[in-house]
CSV table of C-alpha atoms and ligand atoms in Angstrom, one decimal:
chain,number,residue,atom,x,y,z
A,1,UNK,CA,47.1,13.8,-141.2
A,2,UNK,CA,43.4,14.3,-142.1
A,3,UNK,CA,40.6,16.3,-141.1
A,4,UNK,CA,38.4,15.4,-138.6
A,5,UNK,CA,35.0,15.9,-136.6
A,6,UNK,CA,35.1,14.9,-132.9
A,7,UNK,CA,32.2,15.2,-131.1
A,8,UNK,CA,31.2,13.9,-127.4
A,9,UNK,CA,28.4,15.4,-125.7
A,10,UNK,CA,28.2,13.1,-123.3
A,11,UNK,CA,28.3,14.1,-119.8
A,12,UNK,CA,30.8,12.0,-118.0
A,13,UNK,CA,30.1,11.3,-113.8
A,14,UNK,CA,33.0,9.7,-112.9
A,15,UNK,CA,33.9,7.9,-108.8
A,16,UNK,CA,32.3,6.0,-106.1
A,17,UNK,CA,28.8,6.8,-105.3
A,18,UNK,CA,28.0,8.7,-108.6
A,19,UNK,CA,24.6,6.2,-109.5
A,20,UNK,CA,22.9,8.6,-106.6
A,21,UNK,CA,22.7,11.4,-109.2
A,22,UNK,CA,21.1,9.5,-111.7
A,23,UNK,CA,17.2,11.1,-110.7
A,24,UNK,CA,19.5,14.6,-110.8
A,25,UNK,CA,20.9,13.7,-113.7
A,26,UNK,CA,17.9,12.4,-115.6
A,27,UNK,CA,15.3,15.5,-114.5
A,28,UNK,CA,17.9,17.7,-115.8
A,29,UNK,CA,17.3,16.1,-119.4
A,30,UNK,CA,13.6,17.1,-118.8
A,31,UNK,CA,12.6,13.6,-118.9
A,32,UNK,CA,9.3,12.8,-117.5
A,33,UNK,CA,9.0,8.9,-118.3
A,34,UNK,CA,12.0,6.5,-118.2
A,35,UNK,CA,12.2,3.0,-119.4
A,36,UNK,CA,14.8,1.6,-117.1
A,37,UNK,CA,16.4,-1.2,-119.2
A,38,UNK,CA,19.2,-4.0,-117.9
A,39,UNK,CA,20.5,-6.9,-118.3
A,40,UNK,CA,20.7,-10.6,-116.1
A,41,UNK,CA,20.8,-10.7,-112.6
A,42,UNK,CA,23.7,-8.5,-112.0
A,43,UNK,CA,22.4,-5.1,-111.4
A,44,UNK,CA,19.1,-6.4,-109.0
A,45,UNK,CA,21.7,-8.9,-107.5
A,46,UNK,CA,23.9,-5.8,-105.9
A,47,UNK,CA,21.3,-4.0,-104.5
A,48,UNK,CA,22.2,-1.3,-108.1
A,49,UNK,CA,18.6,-1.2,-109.7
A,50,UNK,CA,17.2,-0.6,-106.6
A,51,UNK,CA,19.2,2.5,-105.5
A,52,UNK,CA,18.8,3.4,-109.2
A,53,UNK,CA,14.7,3.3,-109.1
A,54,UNK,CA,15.2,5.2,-105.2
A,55,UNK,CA,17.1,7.9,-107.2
A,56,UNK,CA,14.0,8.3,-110.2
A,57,UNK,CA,11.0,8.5,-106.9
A,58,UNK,CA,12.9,10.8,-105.4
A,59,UNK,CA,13.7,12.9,-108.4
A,60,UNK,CA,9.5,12.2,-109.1
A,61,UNK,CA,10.1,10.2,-111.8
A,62,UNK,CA,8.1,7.7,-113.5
A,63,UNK,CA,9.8,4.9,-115.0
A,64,UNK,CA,9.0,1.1,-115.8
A,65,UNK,CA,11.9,-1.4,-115.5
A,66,UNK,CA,12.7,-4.0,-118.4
A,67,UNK,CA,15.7,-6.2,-117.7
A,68,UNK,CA,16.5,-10.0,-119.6
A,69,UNK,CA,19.1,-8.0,-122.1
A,70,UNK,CA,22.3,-11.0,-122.8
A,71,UNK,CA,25.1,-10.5,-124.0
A,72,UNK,CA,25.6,-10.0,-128.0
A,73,UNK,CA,22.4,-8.6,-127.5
A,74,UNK,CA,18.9,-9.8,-128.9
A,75,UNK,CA,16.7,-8.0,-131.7
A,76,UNK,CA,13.7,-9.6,-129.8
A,77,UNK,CA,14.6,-8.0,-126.6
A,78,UNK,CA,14.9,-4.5,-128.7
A,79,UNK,CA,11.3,-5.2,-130.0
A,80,UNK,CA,10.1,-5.9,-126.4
A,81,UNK,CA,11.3,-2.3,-125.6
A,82,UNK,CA,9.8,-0.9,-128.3
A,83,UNK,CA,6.1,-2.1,-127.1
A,84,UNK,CA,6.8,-1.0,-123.3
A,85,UNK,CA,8.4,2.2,-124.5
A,86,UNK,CA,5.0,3.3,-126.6
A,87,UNK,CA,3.0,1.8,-123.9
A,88,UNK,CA,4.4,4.2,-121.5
A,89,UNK,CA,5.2,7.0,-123.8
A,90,UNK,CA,8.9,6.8,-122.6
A,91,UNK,CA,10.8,9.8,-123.4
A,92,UNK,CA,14.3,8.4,-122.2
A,93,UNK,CA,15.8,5.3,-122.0
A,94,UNK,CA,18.1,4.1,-119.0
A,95,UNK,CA,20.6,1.9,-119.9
A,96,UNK,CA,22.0,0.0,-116.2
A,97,UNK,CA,24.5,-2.6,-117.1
A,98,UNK,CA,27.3,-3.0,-120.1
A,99,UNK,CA,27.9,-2.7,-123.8
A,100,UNK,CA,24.7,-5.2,-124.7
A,101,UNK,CA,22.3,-3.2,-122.4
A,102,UNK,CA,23.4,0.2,-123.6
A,103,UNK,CA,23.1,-0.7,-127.2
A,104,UNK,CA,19.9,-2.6,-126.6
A,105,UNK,CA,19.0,1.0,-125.3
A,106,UNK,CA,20.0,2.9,-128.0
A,107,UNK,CA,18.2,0.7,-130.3
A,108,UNK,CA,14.9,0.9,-128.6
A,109,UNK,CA,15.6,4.7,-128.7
A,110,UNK,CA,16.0,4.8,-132.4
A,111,UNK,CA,12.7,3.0,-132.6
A,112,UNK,CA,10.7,4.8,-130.4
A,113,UNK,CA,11.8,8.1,-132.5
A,114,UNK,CA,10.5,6.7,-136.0
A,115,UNK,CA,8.0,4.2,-134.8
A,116,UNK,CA,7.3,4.3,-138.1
A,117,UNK,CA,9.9,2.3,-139.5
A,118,UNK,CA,11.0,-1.5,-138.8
A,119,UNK,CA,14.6,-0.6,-136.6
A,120,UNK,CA,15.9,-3.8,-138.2
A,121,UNK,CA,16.1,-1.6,-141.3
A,122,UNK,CA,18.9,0.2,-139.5
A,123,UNK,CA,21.2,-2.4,-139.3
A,124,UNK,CA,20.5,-3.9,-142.5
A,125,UNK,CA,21.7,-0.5,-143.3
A,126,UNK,CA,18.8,0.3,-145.3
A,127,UNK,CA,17.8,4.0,-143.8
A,128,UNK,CA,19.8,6.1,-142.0
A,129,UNK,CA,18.1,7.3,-138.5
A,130,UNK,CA,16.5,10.8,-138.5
A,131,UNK,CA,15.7,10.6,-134.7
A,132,UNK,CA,16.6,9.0,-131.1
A,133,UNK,CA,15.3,9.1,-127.7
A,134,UNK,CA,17.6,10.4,-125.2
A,135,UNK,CA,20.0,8.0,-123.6
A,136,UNK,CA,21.4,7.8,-120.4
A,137,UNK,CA,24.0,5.5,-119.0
A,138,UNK,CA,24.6,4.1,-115.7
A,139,UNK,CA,27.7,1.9,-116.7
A,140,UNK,CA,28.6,-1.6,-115.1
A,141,UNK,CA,31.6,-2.9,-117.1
A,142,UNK,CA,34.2,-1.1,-118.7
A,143,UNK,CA,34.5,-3.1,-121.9
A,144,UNK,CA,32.4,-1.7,-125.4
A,145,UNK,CA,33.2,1.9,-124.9
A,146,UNK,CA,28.6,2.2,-125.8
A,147,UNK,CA,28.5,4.7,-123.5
A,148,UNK,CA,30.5,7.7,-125.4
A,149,UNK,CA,30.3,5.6,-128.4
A,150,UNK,CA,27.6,6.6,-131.5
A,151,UNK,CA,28.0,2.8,-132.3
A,152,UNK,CA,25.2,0.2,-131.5
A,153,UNK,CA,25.8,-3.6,-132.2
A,154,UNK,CA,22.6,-6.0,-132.5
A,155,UNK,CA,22.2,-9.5,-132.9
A,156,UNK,CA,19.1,-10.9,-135.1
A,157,UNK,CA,18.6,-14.6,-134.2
A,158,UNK,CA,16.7,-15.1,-136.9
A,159,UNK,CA,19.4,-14.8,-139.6
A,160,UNK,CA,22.7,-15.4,-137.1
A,161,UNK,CA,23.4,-11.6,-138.2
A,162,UNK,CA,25.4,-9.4,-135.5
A,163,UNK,CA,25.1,-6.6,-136.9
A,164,UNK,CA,26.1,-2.4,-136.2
A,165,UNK,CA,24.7,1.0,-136.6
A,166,UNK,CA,26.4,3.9,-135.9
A,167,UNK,CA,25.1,7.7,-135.5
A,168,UNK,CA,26.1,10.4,-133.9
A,169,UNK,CA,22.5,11.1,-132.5
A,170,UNK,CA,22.5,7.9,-130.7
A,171,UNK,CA,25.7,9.0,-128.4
A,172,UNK,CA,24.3,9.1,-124.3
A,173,UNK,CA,23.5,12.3,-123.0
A,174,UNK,CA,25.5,11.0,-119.6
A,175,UNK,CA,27.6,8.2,-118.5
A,176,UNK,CA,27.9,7.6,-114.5
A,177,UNK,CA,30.6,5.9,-113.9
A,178,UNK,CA,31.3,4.0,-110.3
A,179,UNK,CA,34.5,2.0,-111.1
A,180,UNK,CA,33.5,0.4,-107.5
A,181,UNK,CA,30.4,-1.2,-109.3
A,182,UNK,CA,32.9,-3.3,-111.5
A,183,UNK,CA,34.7,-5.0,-108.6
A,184,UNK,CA,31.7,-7.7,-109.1
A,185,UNK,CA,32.3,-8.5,-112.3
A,186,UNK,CA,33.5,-12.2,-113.0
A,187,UNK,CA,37.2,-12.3,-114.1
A,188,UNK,CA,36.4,-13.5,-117.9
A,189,UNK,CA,34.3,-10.5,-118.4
A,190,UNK,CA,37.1,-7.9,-116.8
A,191,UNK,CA,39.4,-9.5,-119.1
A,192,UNK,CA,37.5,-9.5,-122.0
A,193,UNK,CA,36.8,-6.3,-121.3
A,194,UNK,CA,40.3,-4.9,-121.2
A,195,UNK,CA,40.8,-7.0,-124.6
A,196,UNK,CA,38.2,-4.7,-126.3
A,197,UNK,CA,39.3,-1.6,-124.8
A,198,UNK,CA,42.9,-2.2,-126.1
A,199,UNK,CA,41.3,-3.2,-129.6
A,200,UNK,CA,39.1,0.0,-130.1
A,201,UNK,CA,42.1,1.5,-129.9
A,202,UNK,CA,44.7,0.0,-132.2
A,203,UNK,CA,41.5,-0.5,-135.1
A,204,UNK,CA,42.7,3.1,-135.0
A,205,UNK,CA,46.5,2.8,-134.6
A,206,UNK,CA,47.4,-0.1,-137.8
A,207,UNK,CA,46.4,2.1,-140.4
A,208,UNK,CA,47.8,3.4,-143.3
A,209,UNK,CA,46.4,6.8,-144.1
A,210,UNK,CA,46.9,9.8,-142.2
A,211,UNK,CA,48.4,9.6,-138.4
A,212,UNK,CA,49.0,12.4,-136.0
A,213,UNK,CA,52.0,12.3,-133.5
A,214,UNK,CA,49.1,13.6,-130.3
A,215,UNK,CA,46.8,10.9,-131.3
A,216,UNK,CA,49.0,8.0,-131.6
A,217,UNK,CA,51.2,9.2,-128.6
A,218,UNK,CA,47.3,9.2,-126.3
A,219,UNK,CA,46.4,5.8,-128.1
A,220,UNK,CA,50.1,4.4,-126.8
A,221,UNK,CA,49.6,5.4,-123.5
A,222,UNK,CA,46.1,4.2,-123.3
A,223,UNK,CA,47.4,0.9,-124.3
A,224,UNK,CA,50.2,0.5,-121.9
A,225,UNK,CA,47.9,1.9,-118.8
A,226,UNK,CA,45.4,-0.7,-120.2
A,227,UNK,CA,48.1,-3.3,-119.9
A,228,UNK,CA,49.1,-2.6,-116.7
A,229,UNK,CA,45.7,-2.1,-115.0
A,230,UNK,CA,44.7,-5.1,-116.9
A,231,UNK,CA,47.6,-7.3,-114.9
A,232,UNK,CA,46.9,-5.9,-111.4
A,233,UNK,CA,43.3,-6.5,-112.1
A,234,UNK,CA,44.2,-10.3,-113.3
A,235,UNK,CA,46.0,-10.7,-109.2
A,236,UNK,CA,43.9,-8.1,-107.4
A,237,UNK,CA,40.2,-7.7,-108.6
A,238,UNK,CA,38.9,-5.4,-106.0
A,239,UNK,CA,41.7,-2.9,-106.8
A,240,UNK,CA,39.5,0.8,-106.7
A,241,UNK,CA,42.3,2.5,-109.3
A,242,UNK,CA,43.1,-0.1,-111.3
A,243,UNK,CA,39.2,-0.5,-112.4
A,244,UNK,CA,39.3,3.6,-112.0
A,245,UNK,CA,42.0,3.6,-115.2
A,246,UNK,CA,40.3,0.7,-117.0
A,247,UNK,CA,37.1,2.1,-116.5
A,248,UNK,CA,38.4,5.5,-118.1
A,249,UNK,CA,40.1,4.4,-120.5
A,250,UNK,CA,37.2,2.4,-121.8
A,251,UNK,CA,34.8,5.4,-122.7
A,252,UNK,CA,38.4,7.1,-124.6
A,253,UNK,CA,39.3,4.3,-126.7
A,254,UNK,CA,36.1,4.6,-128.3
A,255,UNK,CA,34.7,7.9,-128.2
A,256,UNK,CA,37.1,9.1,-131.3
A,257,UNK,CA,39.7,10.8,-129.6
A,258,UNK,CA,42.3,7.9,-130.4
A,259,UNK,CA,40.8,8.2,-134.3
A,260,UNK,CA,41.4,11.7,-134.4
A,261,UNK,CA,43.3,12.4,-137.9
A,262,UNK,CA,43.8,9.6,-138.9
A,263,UNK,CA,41.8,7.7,-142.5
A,264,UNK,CA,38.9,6.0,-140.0
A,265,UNK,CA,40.9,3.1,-138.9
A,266,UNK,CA,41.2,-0.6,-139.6
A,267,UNK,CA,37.9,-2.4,-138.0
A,268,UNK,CA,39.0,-5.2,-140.0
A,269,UNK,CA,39.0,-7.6,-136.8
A,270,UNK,CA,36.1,-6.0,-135.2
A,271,UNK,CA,34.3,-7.1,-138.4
A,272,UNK,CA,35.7,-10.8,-138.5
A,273,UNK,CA,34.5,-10.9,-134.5
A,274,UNK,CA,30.8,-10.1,-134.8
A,275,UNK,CA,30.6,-12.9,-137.3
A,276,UNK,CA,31.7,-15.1,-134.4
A,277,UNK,CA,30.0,-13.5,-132.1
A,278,UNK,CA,26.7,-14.0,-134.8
A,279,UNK,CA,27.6,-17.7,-135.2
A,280,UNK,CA,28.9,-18.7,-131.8
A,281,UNK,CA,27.4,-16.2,-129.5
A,282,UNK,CA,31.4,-16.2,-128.2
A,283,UNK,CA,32.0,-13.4,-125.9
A,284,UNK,CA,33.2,-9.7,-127.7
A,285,UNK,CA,36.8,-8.8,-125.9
A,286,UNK,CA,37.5,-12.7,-126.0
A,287,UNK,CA,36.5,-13.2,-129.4
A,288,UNK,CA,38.8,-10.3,-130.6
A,289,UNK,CA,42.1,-11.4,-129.0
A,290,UNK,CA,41.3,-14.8,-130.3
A,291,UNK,CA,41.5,-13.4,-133.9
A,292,UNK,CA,43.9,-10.3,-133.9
A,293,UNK,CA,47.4,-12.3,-133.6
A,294,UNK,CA,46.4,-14.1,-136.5
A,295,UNK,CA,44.9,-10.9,-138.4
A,296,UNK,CA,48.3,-9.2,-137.1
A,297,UNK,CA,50.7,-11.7,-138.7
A,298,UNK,CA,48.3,-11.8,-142.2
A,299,UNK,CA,49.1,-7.5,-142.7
A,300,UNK,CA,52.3,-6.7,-141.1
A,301,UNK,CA,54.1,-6.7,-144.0
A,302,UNK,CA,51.4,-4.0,-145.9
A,303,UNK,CA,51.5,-2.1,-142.4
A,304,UNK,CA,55.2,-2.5,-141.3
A,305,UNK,CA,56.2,1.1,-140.1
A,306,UNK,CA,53.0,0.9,-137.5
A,307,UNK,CA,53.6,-2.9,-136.2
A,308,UNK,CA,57.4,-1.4,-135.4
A,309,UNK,CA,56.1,1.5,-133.8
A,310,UNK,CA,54.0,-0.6,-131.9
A,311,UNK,CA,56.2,-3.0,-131.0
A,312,UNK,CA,58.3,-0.1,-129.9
A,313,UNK,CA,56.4,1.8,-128.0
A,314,UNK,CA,53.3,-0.2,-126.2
A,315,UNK,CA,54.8,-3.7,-125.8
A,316,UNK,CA,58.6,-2.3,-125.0
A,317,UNK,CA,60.5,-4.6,-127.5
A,318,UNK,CA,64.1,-4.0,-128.5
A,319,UNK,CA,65.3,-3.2,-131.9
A,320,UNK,CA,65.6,-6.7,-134.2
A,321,UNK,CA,67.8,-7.1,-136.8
A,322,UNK,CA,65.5,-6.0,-139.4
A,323,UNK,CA,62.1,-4.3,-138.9
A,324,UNK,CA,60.0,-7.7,-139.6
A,325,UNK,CA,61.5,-9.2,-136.8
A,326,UNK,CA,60.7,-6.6,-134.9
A,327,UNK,CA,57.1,-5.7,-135.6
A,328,UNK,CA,56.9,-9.8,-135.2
A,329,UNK,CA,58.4,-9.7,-131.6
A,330,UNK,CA,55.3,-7.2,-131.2
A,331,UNK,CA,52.8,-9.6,-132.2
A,332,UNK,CA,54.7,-12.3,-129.8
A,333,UNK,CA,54.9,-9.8,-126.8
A,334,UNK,CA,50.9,-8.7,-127.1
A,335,UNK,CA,50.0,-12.5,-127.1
A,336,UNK,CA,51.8,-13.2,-124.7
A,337,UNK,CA,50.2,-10.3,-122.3
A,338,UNK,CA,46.7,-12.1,-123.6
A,339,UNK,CA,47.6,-15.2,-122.5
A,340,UNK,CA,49.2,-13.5,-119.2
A,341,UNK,CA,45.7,-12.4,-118.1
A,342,UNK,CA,43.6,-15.6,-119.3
A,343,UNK,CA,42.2,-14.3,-123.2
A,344,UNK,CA,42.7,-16.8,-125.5
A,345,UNK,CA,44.7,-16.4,-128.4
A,346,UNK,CA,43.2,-18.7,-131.1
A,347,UNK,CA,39.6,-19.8,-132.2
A,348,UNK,CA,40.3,-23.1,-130.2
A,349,UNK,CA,41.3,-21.2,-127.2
A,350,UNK,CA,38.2,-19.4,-127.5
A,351,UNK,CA,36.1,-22.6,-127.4
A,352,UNK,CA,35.0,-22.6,-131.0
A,353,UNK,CA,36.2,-25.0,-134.0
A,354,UNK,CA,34.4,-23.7,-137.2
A,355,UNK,CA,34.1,-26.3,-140.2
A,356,UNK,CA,35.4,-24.7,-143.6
A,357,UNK,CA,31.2,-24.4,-144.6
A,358,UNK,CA,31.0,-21.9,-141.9
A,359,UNK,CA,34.1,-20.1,-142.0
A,360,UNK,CA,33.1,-19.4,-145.3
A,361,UNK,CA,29.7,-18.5,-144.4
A,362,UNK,CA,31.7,-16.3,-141.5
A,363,UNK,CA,33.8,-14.7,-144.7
A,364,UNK,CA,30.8,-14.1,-147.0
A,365,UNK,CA,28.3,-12.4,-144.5
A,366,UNK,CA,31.6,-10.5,-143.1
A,367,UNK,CA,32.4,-9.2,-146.7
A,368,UNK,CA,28.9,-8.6,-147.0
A,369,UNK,CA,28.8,-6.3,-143.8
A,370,UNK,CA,32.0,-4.4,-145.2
A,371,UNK,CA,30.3,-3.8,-148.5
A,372,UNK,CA,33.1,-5.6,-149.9
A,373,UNK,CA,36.6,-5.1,-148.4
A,374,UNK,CA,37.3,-3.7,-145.2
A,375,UNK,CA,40.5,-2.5,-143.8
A,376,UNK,CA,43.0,-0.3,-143.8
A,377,UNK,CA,46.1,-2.2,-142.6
A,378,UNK,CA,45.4,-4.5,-145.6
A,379,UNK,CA,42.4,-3.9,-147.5
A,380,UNK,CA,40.8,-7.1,-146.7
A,381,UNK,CA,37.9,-9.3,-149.3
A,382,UNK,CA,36.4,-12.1,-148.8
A,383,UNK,CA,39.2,-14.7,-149.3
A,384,UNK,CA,41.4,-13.1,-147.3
A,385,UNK,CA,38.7,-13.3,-144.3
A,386,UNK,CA,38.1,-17.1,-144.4
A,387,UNK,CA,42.2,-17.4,-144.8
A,388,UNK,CA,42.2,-15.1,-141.2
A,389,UNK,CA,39.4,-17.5,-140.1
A,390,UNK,CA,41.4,-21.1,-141.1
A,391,UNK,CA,44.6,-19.6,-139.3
A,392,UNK,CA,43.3,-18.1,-136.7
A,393,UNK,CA,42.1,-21.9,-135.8
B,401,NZQ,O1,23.4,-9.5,-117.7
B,401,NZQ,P1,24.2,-9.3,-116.4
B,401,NZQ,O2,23.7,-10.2,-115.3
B,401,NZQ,O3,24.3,-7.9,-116.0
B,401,NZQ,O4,25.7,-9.9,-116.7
B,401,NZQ,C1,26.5,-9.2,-117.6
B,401,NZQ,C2,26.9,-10.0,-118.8
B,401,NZQ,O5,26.7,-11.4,-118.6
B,401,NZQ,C3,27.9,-9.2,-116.9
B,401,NZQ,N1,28.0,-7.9,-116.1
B,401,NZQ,C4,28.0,-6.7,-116.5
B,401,NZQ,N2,28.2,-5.9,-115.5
B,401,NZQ,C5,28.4,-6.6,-114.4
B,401,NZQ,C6,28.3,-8.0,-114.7
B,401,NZQ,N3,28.4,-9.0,-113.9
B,401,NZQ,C7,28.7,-8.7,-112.6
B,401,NZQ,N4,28.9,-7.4,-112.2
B,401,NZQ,C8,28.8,-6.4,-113.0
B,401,NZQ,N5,29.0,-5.1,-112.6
B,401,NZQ,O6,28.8,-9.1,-117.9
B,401,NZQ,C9,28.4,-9.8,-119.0
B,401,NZQ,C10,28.7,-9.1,-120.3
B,401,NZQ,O7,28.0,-7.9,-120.4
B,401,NZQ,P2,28.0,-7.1,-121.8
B,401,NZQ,O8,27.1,-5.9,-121.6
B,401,NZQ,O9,27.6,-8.0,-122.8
B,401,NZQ,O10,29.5,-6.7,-121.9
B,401,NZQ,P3,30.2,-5.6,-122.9
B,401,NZQ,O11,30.2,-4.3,-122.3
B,401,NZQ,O12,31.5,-6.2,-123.2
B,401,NZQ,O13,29.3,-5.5,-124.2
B,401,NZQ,C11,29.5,-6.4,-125.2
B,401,NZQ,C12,28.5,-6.0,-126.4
B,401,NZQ,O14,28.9,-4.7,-126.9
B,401,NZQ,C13,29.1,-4.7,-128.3
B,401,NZQ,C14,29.7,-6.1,-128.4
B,401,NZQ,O15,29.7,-6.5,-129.8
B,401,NZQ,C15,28.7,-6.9,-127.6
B,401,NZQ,O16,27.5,-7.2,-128.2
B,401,NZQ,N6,30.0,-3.6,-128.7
B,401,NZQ,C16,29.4,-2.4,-128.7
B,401,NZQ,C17,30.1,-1.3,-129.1
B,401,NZQ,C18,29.5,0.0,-129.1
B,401,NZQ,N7,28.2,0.1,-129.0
B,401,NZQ,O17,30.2,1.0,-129.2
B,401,NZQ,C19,31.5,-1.4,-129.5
B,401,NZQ,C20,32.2,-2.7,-129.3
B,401,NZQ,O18,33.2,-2.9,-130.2
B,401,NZQ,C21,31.3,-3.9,-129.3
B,401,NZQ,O19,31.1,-4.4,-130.6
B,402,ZN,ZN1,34.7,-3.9,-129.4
């Protein structure tokens, strides 16, 4: 086991009802000026942003609304933040909506800290941050985990880059979280969603550095109550405790907790996805199952005590012969719970048939991102990345 540093300040409101203490919530930071920031037509379409700006002018709060954030989201939307945000000499962001609205909040944030700098530099990894804006979260998807997380994922159209930042001083002061306000999300995106959750979490489970028998036992019942919540969702969308668990469980497979002690995890097939997600604009939870079974079969053999384990104890296999066939029956048993709830389990699944130029543009700028090699389940370079890539067609 290793040493490690787990921090989560983020206040968690959790059940039905819990966006009417966002004006509470936010006066209590000593905010003054909010940017409220969103995404599509979602929130304004459910009545959300509205009860959301009733909550600030009752609290007395001034705040300006900027919405048009997509998914995978944009670095020109970020800089369109940045100019409202000195304009009104914001001094706290509102994120209302999912993973891409959060993180286009905490970029603006960042910005609006060091105005400064070019936030771009961030990503490019050329700075670190030395300040943020307060964020606050009123959550709308249980999927990217942003609003525990100290991660923030951007996409620059200009270059096809999707690329992350992560900082502890970007992590949301509080997340509000209605599980009711997920019941209108379309079934791709509750699907996808569950997809990622499960994913934040074994990034952290195949390693092969330290472990810890409390933090893998918390990371195997996350992924089986993930599982199950994820197939009564599939059949029964409106189901309060299933998106209750989901919801939950989204904000712990990604706040650390399922890290904890162990070498920093894998990330290998996070990595691979946001080149797709660069290139193709595919969406996040989707792209990741399309990859992992393929990623999974390439570094069983360098990882084989965790891929039994797993195949023990989330996905309920019995005992093979040897332990390959086992840890393989794992892999078999997780895509088939994909496919069970409508994720795709290949690139071709997932809509998206690169030609060999851009998987090998996908493998460069993904090596590139990893400084190299990235993994812990199988270091991973750049040849082994377009090889994941071919297969995974
Ligand atoms: O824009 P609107 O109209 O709101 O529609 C959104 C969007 O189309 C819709 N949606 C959200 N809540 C809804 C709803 N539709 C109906 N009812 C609701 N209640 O869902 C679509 C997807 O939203 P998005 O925010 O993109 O989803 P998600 O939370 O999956 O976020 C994905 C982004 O987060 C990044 C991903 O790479 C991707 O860019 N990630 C961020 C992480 C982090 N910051 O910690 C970690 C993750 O690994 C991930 O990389
Ligand atoms: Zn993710």
């Amino acid at each position: 086991m290793f040493g490690f540093t787990y921090f989560t300040p983020t206040k968690v409101v959790f059940g039905r009802k819990t966006e009417e203490q966002v004006g509470e919530l936010v006066c209590r930071e000593g905010a003054t000026k909010v940017l409220v920031h969103f995404g599509g037509q979602s929130a304004i379409r459910s009545g959300l942003l509205s009860r959301i700006t009733a909550s600030l002018d009752a609290a007395g709060i001034e705040h300006k609304e900027l919405g048009g954030v997509v998914p995978n989201p944009h670095l020109s939307k970020v800089r369109e933040g940045i100019e409202l945000g000195k304009e009104m000499k914001a001094d706290f962001i509102l994120a209302v909506g999912g993973g891409s609205v959060i993180d286009s909040a905490k970029a603006i944030a960042y910005a609006l800290a060091e105005p400064e700098y070019d936030v771009w530099e961030l990503f490019a990894h050329k700075r670190t941050a030395k300040g943020c804006l307060p964020v606050g979260t009123v959550l709308t998807i249980a999927a990217a985990g942003s609003e525990m997380s100290n991660s923030c994922v951007i996409t620059n159209t200009e270059t096809g880059e999707k690329r992350s930042y992560n900082d502890d001083i970007a992590r949301p002061r509080f997340a509000i979280m209605n599980p009711e306000l997920t019941t209108t999300l379309p079934d791709w995106q509750t699907e996808s969603g569950c997809a990622d959750i499960m994913m934040h979490t074994m990034e952290r489970y195949f390693v092969n550095g330290g472990t810890m028998e409390l933090t893998d036992s918390l990371a195997e019942a996350l992924l089986r109550t993930v599982m199950h919540n994820a197939e009564i969702l599939h059949h029964d969308p409106s189901n309060y405790d299933a998106r209750a668990e989901v919801m939950w469980a989204s904000s712990l497979a990604h706040n650390g907790l399922t890290g904890c002690g162990n070498d920093g995890g894998d990330f290998a097939t996070h990595m691979l996805e946001h080149e797709l997600g660069g290139m193709f604009d595919v969406t996040h939870g989707a792209g990741l199952a399309a990859i992992w079974g393929t990623w999974a079969r390439y570094v069983m053999v360098d990882c084989l005590p965790r891929f039994v384990r797993y195949a023990t104890n989330v996905m309920g296999v019995e005992a093979k012969a040897s332990d390959e066939e086992t840890a393989m029956a794992g892999i078999e048993a997780m895509e088939a719970f994909y496919r069970r709830i409508g994720m795709p389990t290949s690139l071709r699944e997932l809509g998206v048939e690169p030609t060999e130029a851009q998987i090998l543009k996908m493998a460069e700028s993904c090596a590139n991102a990893c400084g190299g090699v990235k993994g812990s389940a199988k270091p991973l370079r750049c040849e082994d990345m377009a090889e994941i890539y071919r297969r995974a067609r």
